[in-house]
Amino acid sequence: MKLHNMPSEFQEALPILNKLQSAGYEAYFVGGSVRDAILGRPIHDVDIATSAYPEETKSVFQRTVDVGIEHGTVLVLHHQHEYEITTFRTEDVYVDYRRPSQVSFVRSLDEDLKRRDFTVNAFALNQSGEVIDQFDGLTDLQQYLLRAVGVASERFNEDALRIMRGFRFAATLDFDIETETFQAMRETAPLLEKISVERIFIEFDKLLLARFWRKGFQKLIEAKAYNFLPEMKQKGTELTALLERLKEDFCFQTSEQAWAMLLIALEVKDVRGFLRKWKTSNDFQKTVSHLVEVYRIREEASADKWLCYKYGLDNLLLVEDLRQAQGLSVETESIQALDASLQIHDKHELVVNGATLMQEFGIKPGPQLGKLLTTIEEAIVWGQIENQKEAIFAFLEGKGIV
Ligand code: ATP
Ligand code: MG
């Protein structure tokens, strides 16, 4: 098969292939970008595979960065773009199900393509737009099928992350999973316990944010893979309920929103504890906790100025979006109006601080000072007084506080 209109991303990178060829090496575009180009989808990161060894690649180009030289990857800088150029390689003997015990560089493209996970991820594209399709991936692509390269169960045994990648690609590509491949994913799912949580999180997160996330999620449930993911053991019923409660065409807007909904569906009490098991960052934990808190509050009451101030407009709108997706009442417009009516959105916007109060009223540092500042903050947020020094001082004096 020939790709007639090579996307501009490939055209811009052609000089790289040409340069490697002129130096006597083979070089191809590989991986997801070739798959997406054939599907006519937008492509991102153009990856290149070559018969040149890393040191050889480095000697061909002027501007290179060693990003993963032990895996054979050299970053080449070309016209404001960065390209990962990886030496053809095979992965020998897998001892711990998570990474190849040894990477061997080879000179043959065929060997390199064999180690790839799915047939639709195992294409190579040459300079003239010719697609090299060793595993009949083009047929699978036409049928919207995800199929493991080679013997499926062996491939998932070698690297169990591929199981999660399988669910993820079903979700991003809107592909079904070929029967034998799916069977093998189900059988090898227990090996997911051996994979680093961080890597599983990345795949799960991509799945949740994908356009066809329901498809990947459904497959993950069907394979009972959740039993081998942190904090999700035996949560099949709750996960299925999540699919049922959200409207068919709903897509998550952010990672935090997706995980908040997941935790709500799982009825998780200790949100941070759950996310710590998934080894997510503190910032992520904080935002997801906030979303879950707002969600719980909104189950009981309408939003008010303080809620808007405390959690921020964006978080409130993400929660309304989750409510809408479940057919619950929403207050999007009134929340926007509340936000617009706020005089301050952050404590630091107060025109007074501890130092001002100490100077003006001779108050000593201590808990009382903190309380006083909170009283002022509340009065301003609720719109009882202006955020102006005179108004604040008059408010404090009028209340007999100072
Ligand atoms: P995306 O469009 O999300 O970037 P991708 O197909 O490019 O998807 P990457 O994770 O960027 O996926 O990996 C690039 C390529 O490397 C894949 O297409 C596949 O050929 C190969 N690959 C990546 N991870 C694995 C793995 N764990 N096992 C086998 N092959 C893999
Ligand atoms: Mg990629």
CSV table of C-alpha atoms and ligand atoms in Angstrom, one decimal:
chain,number,residue,atom,x,y,z
A,1,MET,CA,0.0,0.0,0.0
A,2,LYS,CA,1.2,3.5,-0.7
A,3,LEU,CA,0.3,6.6,1.2
A,4,HIS,CA,-0.4,9.1,-1.5
A,5,ASN,CA,-0.7,12.3,0.5
A,6,MET,CA,2.0,12.1,3.1
A,7,PRO,CA,0.9,14.3,6.1
A,8,SER,CA,3.1,17.5,6.5
A,9,GLU,CA,4.5,16.1,9.7
A,10,PHE,CA,6.2,13.3,7.7
A,11,GLN,CA,7.2,15.6,4.9
A,12,GLU,CA,9.0,17.9,7.3
A,13,ALA,CA,10.8,14.9,8.7
A,14,LEU,CA,11.8,13.4,5.4
A,15,PRO,CA,15.3,15.0,5.4
A,16,ILE,CA,16.0,12.9,8.5
A,17,LEU,CA,15.3,9.7,6.7
A,18,ASN,CA,17.2,10.9,3.7
A,19,LYS,CA,20.3,11.8,5.7
A,20,LEU,CA,20.4,8.4,7.4
A,21,GLN,CA,20.0,6.7,4.0
A,22,SER,CA,22.7,8.7,2.4
A,23,ALA,CA,25.0,7.6,5.3
A,24,GLY,CA,24.2,4.0,4.3
A,25,TYR,CA,21.5,3.1,6.9
A,26,GLU,CA,17.9,2.1,6.6
A,27,ALA,CA,15.3,4.4,8.2
A,28,TYR,CA,11.5,4.5,8.5
A,29,PHE,CA,8.7,6.2,10.2
A,30,VAL,CA,7.1,3.8,12.7
A,31,GLY,CA,4.6,3.4,15.4
A,32,GLY,CA,1.4,5.3,16.1
A,33,SER,CA,2.0,8.1,13.7
A,34,VAL,CA,1.9,5.7,10.7
A,35,ARG,CA,-1.3,4.1,12.0
A,36,ASP,CA,-2.9,7.4,12.5
A,37,ALA,CA,-1.8,8.7,9.1
A,38,ILE,CA,-3.4,5.7,7.3
A,39,LEU,CA,-6.6,6.2,9.3
A,40,GLY,CA,-6.5,9.9,8.2
A,41,ARG,CA,-6.3,11.0,11.9
A,42,PRO,CA,-4.2,13.8,13.2
A,43,ILE,CA,-0.8,12.6,14.0
A,44,HIS,CA,1.5,13.5,16.9
A,45,ASP,CA,5.2,12.6,17.6
A,46,VAL,CA,6.7,11.2,14.5
A,47,ASP,CA,8.9,8.3,15.6
A,48,ILE,CA,11.7,7.0,13.4
A,49,ALA,CA,13.4,3.6,13.5
A,50,THR,CA,16.8,3.0,11.9
A,51,SER,CA,19.5,0.3,11.3
A,52,ALA,CA,22.1,2.8,12.6
A,53,TYR,CA,23.3,2.2,16.1
A,54,PRO,CA,22.9,5.1,18.5
A,55,GLU,CA,26.5,6.3,18.1
A,56,GLU,CA,26.2,6.1,14.4
A,57,THR,CA,22.9,8.2,14.4
A,58,LYS,CA,24.7,10.7,16.6
A,59,SER,CA,27.5,11.0,14.0
A,60,VAL,CA,25.1,11.7,11.2
A,61,PHE,CA,23.3,14.7,12.9
A,62,GLN,CA,24.7,17.8,14.3
A,63,ARG,CA,22.2,18.5,17.1
A,64,THR,CA,21.3,15.4,19.2
A,65,VAL,CA,20.4,14.7,22.8
A,66,ASP,CA,20.9,11.4,24.5
A,67,VAL,CA,17.4,10.6,25.9
A,68,GLY,CA,17.4,6.9,26.2
A,69,ILE,CA,20.6,5.7,24.6
A,70,GLU,CA,20.5,2.4,26.5
A,71,HIS,CA,17.2,1.7,24.7
A,72,GLY,CA,18.7,2.9,21.5
A,73,THR,CA,16.9,6.2,21.4
A,74,VAL,CA,18.6,9.5,20.3
A,75,LEU,CA,16.7,12.7,20.0
A,76,VAL,CA,17.5,14.7,16.9
A,77,LEU,CA,16.7,18.4,16.7
A,78,HIS,CA,15.7,19.5,13.2
A,79,HIS,CA,14.0,22.8,12.2
A,80,GLN,CA,12.4,23.5,15.7
A,81,HIS,CA,11.1,19.9,15.8
A,82,GLU,CA,12.4,17.0,17.9
A,83,TYR,CA,12.4,13.4,16.6
A,84,GLU,CA,13.1,10.3,18.5
A,85,ILE,CA,15.3,8.0,16.4
A,86,THR,CA,15.5,4.5,17.8
A,87,THR,CA,17.8,1.7,16.6
A,88,PHE,CA,16.0,-1.4,15.4
A,89,ARG,CA,16.0,-3.7,18.3
A,90,THR,CA,14.7,-6.9,19.8
A,91,GLU,CA,13.8,-7.6,23.4
A,92,ASP,CA,15.2,-10.8,24.8
A,93,VAL,CA,14.0,-12.9,27.7
A,94,TYR,CA,11.6,-11.1,29.9
A,95,VAL,CA,12.2,-12.1,33.5
A,96,ASP,CA,9.9,-9.9,35.5
A,97,TYR,CA,7.0,-9.3,33.1
A,98,ARG,CA,7.6,-5.6,33.0
A,99,ARG,CA,10.7,-4.8,31.0
A,100,PRO,CA,13.0,-6.6,28.7
A,101,SER,CA,15.9,-8.0,30.6
A,102,GLN,CA,18.1,-7.1,27.7
A,103,VAL,CA,17.7,-4.9,24.6
A,104,SER,CA,19.7,-6.0,21.6
A,105,PHE,CA,20.2,-3.8,18.6
A,106,VAL,CA,19.7,-5.4,15.3
A,107,ARG,CA,20.1,-4.3,11.7
A,108,SER,CA,16.8,-5.7,10.5
A,109,LEU,CA,13.5,-3.9,10.3
A,110,ASP,CA,11.6,-7.1,10.4
A,111,GLU,CA,13.0,-8.1,13.8
A,112,ASP,CA,12.1,-4.6,15.2
A,113,LEU,CA,8.5,-4.8,14.0
A,114,LYS,CA,8.1,-8.3,15.6
A,115,ARG,CA,8.6,-6.9,19.1
A,116,ARG,CA,5.8,-4.3,18.7
A,117,ASP,CA,2.5,-4.8,20.5
A,118,PHE,CA,-0.4,-4.7,18.0
A,119,THR,CA,-0.5,-5.2,14.3
A,120,VAL,CA,-1.8,-1.7,13.7
A,121,ASN,CA,1.2,-0.4,15.7
A,122,ALA,CA,3.7,-2.4,13.7
A,123,PHE,CA,3.7,-0.5,10.4
A,124,ALA,CA,6.7,1.1,8.9
A,125,LEU,CA,6.6,3.8,6.3
A,126,ASN,CA,9.5,4.6,3.9
A,127,GLN,CA,10.4,7.9,2.2
A,128,SER,CA,8.3,7.2,-0.9
A,129,GLY,CA,5.1,6.6,1.2
A,130,GLU,CA,5.2,2.8,0.9
A,131,VAL,CA,3.7,1.1,3.9
A,132,ILE,CA,5.5,-2.0,5.2
A,133,ASP,CA,2.9,-4.2,6.7
A,134,GLN,CA,4.4,-7.5,7.9
A,135,PHE,CA,1.5,-8.7,10.0
A,136,ASP,CA,-1.5,-7.8,7.9
A,137,GLY,CA,-2.3,-4.8,10.1
A,138,LEU,CA,-4.0,-3.1,7.1
A,139,THR,CA,-6.7,-5.6,7.2
A,140,ASP,CA,-7.1,-5.2,10.9
A,141,LEU,CA,-7.2,-1.5,10.5
A,142,GLN,CA,-10.0,-1.7,8.0
A,143,GLN,CA,-12.0,-3.9,10.3
A,144,TYR,CA,-11.3,-1.7,13.3
A,145,LEU,CA,-9.6,-4.6,15.1
A,146,LEU,CA,-6.8,-4.7,17.6
A,147,ARG,CA,-4.8,-7.8,17.3
A,148,ALA,CA,-1.5,-8.8,19.0
A,149,VAL,CA,1.5,-9.3,16.9
A,150,GLY,CA,2.4,-13.0,17.0
A,151,VAL,CA,1.1,-15.3,19.7
A,152,ALA,CA,-1.0,-13.1,21.9
A,153,SER,CA,-0.6,-14.8,25.3
A,154,GLU,CA,3.2,-14.8,24.8
A,155,ARG,CA,3.2,-11.1,24.0
A,156,PHE,CA,1.2,-10.2,27.2
A,157,ASN,CA,3.4,-12.6,29.3
A,158,GLU,CA,6.5,-10.8,28.0
A,159,ASP,CA,5.1,-7.4,29.0
A,160,ALA,CA,1.8,-7.1,30.8
A,161,LEU,CA,1.6,-3.4,30.3
A,162,ARG,CA,0.4,-4.3,26.8
A,163,ILE,CA,-2.8,-5.5,28.4
A,164,MET,CA,-3.6,-2.0,29.6
A,165,ARG,CA,-2.4,-0.6,26.3
A,166,GLY,CA,-4.9,-2.8,24.6
A,167,PHE,CA,-7.8,-1.4,26.5
A,168,ARG,CA,-6.4,2.1,25.9
A,169,PHE,CA,-6.2,1.6,22.1
A,170,ALA,CA,-9.7,0.2,22.0
A,171,ALA,CA,-10.7,3.5,23.6
A,172,THR,CA,-8.7,5.9,21.5
A,173,LEU,CA,-9.2,4.2,18.2
A,174,ASP,CA,-12.7,2.9,18.7
A,175,PHE,CA,-11.4,-0.6,17.9
A,176,ASP,CA,-12.8,-4.0,18.9
A,177,ILE,CA,-10.3,-6.5,20.3
A,178,GLU,CA,-9.8,-9.6,18.3
A,179,THR,CA,-11.1,-12.7,20.1
A,180,GLU,CA,-7.8,-14.5,20.7
A,181,THR,CA,-6.1,-11.3,21.7
A,182,PHE,CA,-8.9,-10.5,24.2
A,183,GLN,CA,-8.9,-14.0,25.6
A,184,ALA,CA,-5.1,-13.7,26.2
A,185,MET,CA,-5.6,-10.3,27.8
A,186,ARG,CA,-8.2,-11.8,30.2
A,187,GLU,CA,-6.0,-14.7,31.0
A,188,THR,CA,-2.8,-12.7,31.6
A,189,ALA,CA,-4.5,-9.8,33.5
A,190,PRO,CA,-3.2,-11.1,36.9
A,191,LEU,CA,0.3,-10.1,35.6
A,192,LEU,CA,-0.8,-6.4,35.8
A,193,GLU,CA,0.0,-6.6,39.5
A,194,LYS,CA,3.7,-6.9,38.6
A,195,ILE,CA,3.7,-3.7,36.5
A,196,SER,CA,4.6,-0.3,38.0
A,197,VAL,CA,1.5,1.6,39.1
A,198,GLU,CA,2.8,4.8,37.4
A,199,ARG,CA,2.8,3.1,34.0
A,200,ILE,CA,-0.6,1.6,34.5
A,201,PHE,CA,-1.9,5.0,35.6
A,202,ILE,CA,-0.7,6.6,32.4
A,203,GLU,CA,-2.6,4.0,30.3
A,204,PHE,CA,-5.7,4.1,32.4
A,205,ASP,CA,-5.7,7.9,32.3
A,206,LYS,CA,-5.4,8.0,28.5
A,207,LEU,CA,-8.2,5.5,28.3
A,208,LEU,CA,-10.5,7.7,30.5
A,209,LEU,CA,-9.8,10.8,28.4
A,210,ALA,CA,-10.3,9.0,25.1
A,211,ARG,CA,-13.3,9.8,22.9
A,212,PHE,CA,-14.4,6.1,23.0
A,213,TRP,CA,-13.5,5.6,26.6
A,214,ARG,CA,-16.7,3.5,27.2
A,215,LYS,CA,-15.4,0.9,24.8
A,216,GLY,CA,-12.0,0.5,26.5
A,217,PHE,CA,-13.6,0.7,30.0
A,218,GLN,CA,-16.1,-2.0,29.0
A,219,LYS,CA,-13.4,-4.3,27.8
A,220,LEU,CA,-11.4,-3.8,31.0
A,221,ILE,CA,-14.5,-4.8,33.0
A,222,GLU,CA,-15.2,-7.7,30.8
A,223,ALA,CA,-11.6,-9.0,31.2
A,224,LYS,CA,-12.0,-8.5,35.0
A,225,ALA,CA,-8.7,-6.7,34.8
A,226,TYR,CA,-9.8,-4.3,37.6
A,227,ASN,CA,-9.1,-7.1,40.1
A,228,PHE,CA,-5.4,-6.5,39.5
A,229,LEU,CA,-5.5,-2.7,39.7
A,230,PRO,CA,-4.9,-0.8,42.9
A,231,GLU,CA,-8.0,-0.3,45.1
A,232,MET,CA,-10.3,-1.8,42.5
A,233,LYS,CA,-10.4,-5.5,43.5
A,234,GLN,CA,-13.9,-6.9,43.1
A,235,LYS,CA,-15.3,-3.5,42.0
A,236,GLY,CA,-16.9,-4.8,38.8
A,237,THR,CA,-20.4,-3.9,39.9
A,238,GLU,CA,-19.5,-0.3,40.8
A,239,LEU,CA,-17.5,0.1,37.6
A,240,THR,CA,-20.4,-1.1,35.5
A,241,ALA,CA,-22.7,1.3,37.4
A,242,LEU,CA,-20.4,4.1,36.4
A,243,LEU,CA,-21.0,3.3,32.7
A,244,GLU,CA,-24.7,3.1,33.3
A,245,ARG,CA,-25.0,6.4,35.1
A,246,LEU,CA,-23.3,8.6,32.5
A,247,LYS,CA,-24.9,9.5,29.3
A,248,GLU,CA,-23.8,7.6,26.2
A,249,ASP,CA,-22.0,10.4,24.5
A,250,PHE,CA,-20.3,11.9,27.6
A,251,CYS,CA,-16.6,12.5,27.5
A,252,PHE,CA,-14.4,13.6,30.4
A,253,GLN,CA,-12.9,17.1,30.1
A,254,THR,CA,-9.9,16.6,32.3
A,255,SER,CA,-8.0,13.8,34.1
A,256,GLU,CA,-9.0,15.1,37.5
A,257,GLN,CA,-12.7,15.1,36.5
A,258,ALA,CA,-12.5,11.5,35.2
A,259,TRP,CA,-10.8,10.2,38.3
A,260,ALA,CA,-13.2,12.2,40.6
A,261,MET,CA,-16.1,10.4,38.8
A,262,LEU,CA,-14.4,7.1,39.1
A,263,LEU,CA,-13.9,7.6,42.9
A,264,ILE,CA,-17.5,8.8,43.3
A,265,ALA,CA,-18.7,5.6,41.5
A,266,LEU,CA,-16.5,3.5,43.6
A,267,GLU,CA,-17.8,5.2,46.7
A,268,VAL,CA,-14.3,5.9,48.0
A,269,LYS,CA,-14.2,7.5,51.4
A,270,ASP,CA,-10.5,8.2,51.5
A,271,VAL,CA,-9.8,9.9,48.2
A,272,ARG,CA,-6.2,10.8,48.9
A,273,GLY,CA,-5.4,7.4,50.2
A,274,PHE,CA,-6.8,5.8,47.1
A,275,LEU,CA,-4.8,8.2,44.8
A,276,ARG,CA,-1.7,7.6,46.9
A,277,LYS,CA,-1.9,3.9,46.0
A,278,TRP,CA,-2.0,5.0,42.4
A,279,LYS,CA,1.1,7.1,43.2
A,280,THR,CA,-0.3,10.3,41.7
A,281,SER,CA,1.1,13.8,42.5
A,282,ASN,CA,0.0,15.9,45.4
A,283,ASP,CA,-1.5,18.5,43.1
A,284,PHE,CA,-3.5,15.8,41.3
A,285,GLN,CA,-4.7,14.4,44.7
A,286,LYS,CA,-5.7,17.9,45.8
A,287,THR,CA,-7.8,18.7,42.7
A,288,VAL,CA,-9.5,15.4,42.6
A,289,SER,CA,-10.4,15.6,46.4
A,290,HIS,CA,-11.8,19.1,45.8
A,291,LEU,CA,-14.0,17.9,42.9
A,292,VAL,CA,-15.3,15.0,45.0
A,293,GLU,CA,-16.0,17.4,47.9
A,294,VAL,CA,-17.9,19.8,45.7
A,295,TYR,CA,-19.8,16.9,44.2
A,296,ARG,CA,-20.9,15.8,47.6
A,297,ILE,CA,-21.9,19.3,48.6
A,298,ARG,CA,-23.9,19.8,45.5
A,299,GLU,CA,-25.8,16.6,46.2
A,300,GLU,CA,-27.2,18.4,49.3
A,301,ALA,CA,-27.4,22.1,48.3
A,302,SER,CA,-27.1,24.8,45.7
A,303,ALA,CA,-23.8,26.5,45.1
A,304,ASP,CA,-23.2,29.8,46.9
A,305,LYS,CA,-20.5,32.5,46.9
A,306,TRP,CA,-18.4,30.8,49.5
A,307,LEU,CA,-18.4,27.5,47.6
A,308,CYS,CA,-17.4,29.3,44.4
A,309,TYR,CA,-14.6,31.2,46.2
A,310,LYS,CA,-13.3,28.2,48.1
A,311,TYR,CA,-13.1,25.8,45.2
A,312,GLY,CA,-13.0,28.0,42.1
A,313,LEU,CA,-15.2,28.4,39.1
A,314,ASP,CA,-13.5,25.7,37.0
A,315,ASN,CA,-13.9,23.0,39.6
A,316,LEU,CA,-17.6,23.9,40.1
A,317,LEU,CA,-18.3,23.8,36.4
A,318,LEU,CA,-16.5,20.4,36.1
A,319,VAL,CA,-18.9,19.1,38.8
A,320,GLU,CA,-21.9,20.6,37.0
A,321,ASP,CA,-20.8,18.8,33.9
A,322,LEU,CA,-20.7,15.5,35.8
A,323,ARG,CA,-24.2,16.2,37.1
A,324,GLN,CA,-25.5,17.0,33.6
A,325,ALA,CA,-24.0,13.8,32.3
A,326,GLN,CA,-26.1,11.9,34.8
A,327,GLY,CA,-29.3,13.9,34.1
A,328,LEU,CA,-29.2,15.8,37.4
A,329,SER,CA,-30.2,19.4,37.7
A,330,VAL,CA,-27.5,22.0,36.9
A,331,GLU,CA,-26.8,25.6,37.9
A,332,THR,CA,-24.1,26.5,35.4
A,333,GLU,CA,-25.4,30.0,34.7
A,334,SER,CA,-26.0,31.0,38.3
A,335,ILE,CA,-22.6,29.7,39.2
A,336,GLN,CA,-21.0,31.8,36.5
A,337,ALA,CA,-22.9,34.8,37.9
A,338,LEU,CA,-21.8,34.0,41.4
A,339,ASP,CA,-18.2,33.9,40.3
A,340,ALA,CA,-18.6,37.2,38.4
A,341,SER,CA,-20.0,38.9,41.5
A,342,LEU,CA,-17.0,37.9,43.7
A,343,GLN,CA,-14.8,40.8,44.8
A,344,ILE,CA,-11.8,38.5,45.4
A,345,HIS,CA,-11.0,35.0,44.2
A,346,ASP,CA,-8.0,34.5,46.5
A,347,LYS,CA,-7.0,35.5,50.0
A,348,HIS,CA,-4.0,37.4,48.6
A,349,GLU,CA,-6.3,39.8,46.9
A,350,LEU,CA,-7.5,41.2,50.3
A,351,VAL,CA,-6.2,44.8,50.7
A,352,VAL,CA,-5.3,44.1,54.3
A,353,ASN,CA,-3.1,41.4,55.8
A,354,GLY,CA,-1.8,40.5,59.2
A,355,ALA,CA,0.8,43.3,59.2
A,356,THR,CA,-1.8,45.9,58.4
A,357,LEU,CA,-4.0,44.9,61.3
A,358,MET,CA,-1.1,44.7,63.7
A,359,GLN,CA,0.0,48.2,62.7
A,360,GLU,CA,-3.5,49.7,62.7
A,361,PHE,CA,-4.9,48.2,65.8
A,362,GLY,CA,-1.9,47.0,67.7
A,363,ILE,CA,-3.0,43.4,67.6
A,364,LYS,CA,-0.3,40.8,68.5
A,365,PRO,CA,0.5,37.9,66.2
A,366,GLY,CA,-1.4,34.8,67.2
A,367,PRO,CA,-4.6,32.8,66.6
A,368,GLN,CA,-6.8,35.9,67.1
A,369,LEU,CA,-5.2,37.6,64.2
A,370,GLY,CA,-5.9,34.7,61.9
A,371,LYS,CA,-9.5,34.6,63.1
A,372,LEU,CA,-9.9,38.3,62.4
A,373,LEU,CA,-8.5,37.9,58.9
A,374,THR,CA,-11.0,35.0,58.2
A,375,THR,CA,-13.9,37.2,59.4
A,376,ILE,CA,-12.8,39.9,57.0
A,377,GLU,CA,-12.4,37.4,54.2
A,378,GLU,CA,-15.9,36.0,54.7
A,379,ALA,CA,-17.5,39.4,54.9
A,380,ILE,CA,-15.9,40.4,51.6
A,381,VAL,CA,-16.7,37.2,49.8
A,382,TRP,CA,-20.3,37.4,50.9
A,383,GLY,CA,-20.4,41.0,49.7
A,384,GLN,CA,-21.1,42.5,53.1
A,385,ILE,CA,-18.3,45.0,52.8
A,386,GLU,CA,-16.0,46.4,50.0
A,387,ASN,CA,-12.5,45.2,49.7
A,388,GLN,CA,-11.2,48.6,50.8
A,389,LYS,CA,-9.2,49.6,53.9
A,390,GLU,CA,-11.7,52.2,55.2
A,391,ALA,CA,-14.6,49.8,54.8
A,392,ILE,CA,-12.8,47.0,56.5
A,393,PHE,CA,-11.7,49.1,59.4
A,394,ALA,CA,-15.2,50.6,59.9
A,395,PHE,CA,-16.6,47.0,59.8
A,396,LEU,CA,-14.2,45.9,62.5
A,397,GLU,CA,-14.9,48.9,64.7
A,398,GLY,CA,-18.7,48.7,64.1
A,399,LYS,CA,-18.7,45.1,65.2
A,400,GLY,CA,-16.7,46.1,68.3
A,401,ILE,CA,-14.1,43.6,67.3
A,402,VAL,CA,-11.2,46.0,67.7
B,1,ATP,P1,0.0,7.2,20.7
B,1,ATP,O1,-0.7,7.6,19.5
B,1,ATP,O2,-0.9,7.3,21.9
B,1,ATP,O3,1.4,7.9,20.9
B,1,ATP,P2,1.5,4.9,19.9
B,1,ATP,O4,1.1,3.8,19.1
B,1,ATP,O5,2.5,5.9,19.2
B,1,ATP,O6,0.3,5.7,20.4
B,1,ATP,P3,3.5,4.8,21.9
B,1,ATP,O7,3.3,4.4,23.4
B,1,ATP,O8,3.9,6.2,21.6
B,1,ATP,O9,2.2,4.4,21.2
B,1,ATP,O10,4.6,3.8,21.4
B,1,ATP,C1,5.1,3.9,20.1
B,1,ATP,C2,5.2,2.5,19.4
B,1,ATP,O11,6.1,1.7,20.1
B,1,ATP,C3,3.9,1.7,19.4
B,1,ATP,O12,3.1,2.0,18.3
B,1,ATP,C4,4.4,0.3,19.4
B,1,ATP,O13,4.8,-0.1,18.1
B,1,ATP,C5,5.6,0.4,20.2
B,1,ATP,N1,5.4,0.1,21.7
B,1,ATP,C6,5.3,1.0,22.7
B,1,ATP,N2,5.1,0.3,23.8
B,1,ATP,C7,5.2,-1.0,23.6
B,1,ATP,C8,5.1,-2.2,24.4
B,1,ATP,N3,4.9,-2.1,25.7
B,1,ATP,N4,5.2,-3.3,23.8
B,1,ATP,C9,5.4,-3.4,22.4
B,1,ATP,N5,5.5,-2.4,21.6
B,1,ATP,C10,5.4,-1.2,22.2
B,2,MG,MG,3.3,7.7,20.1
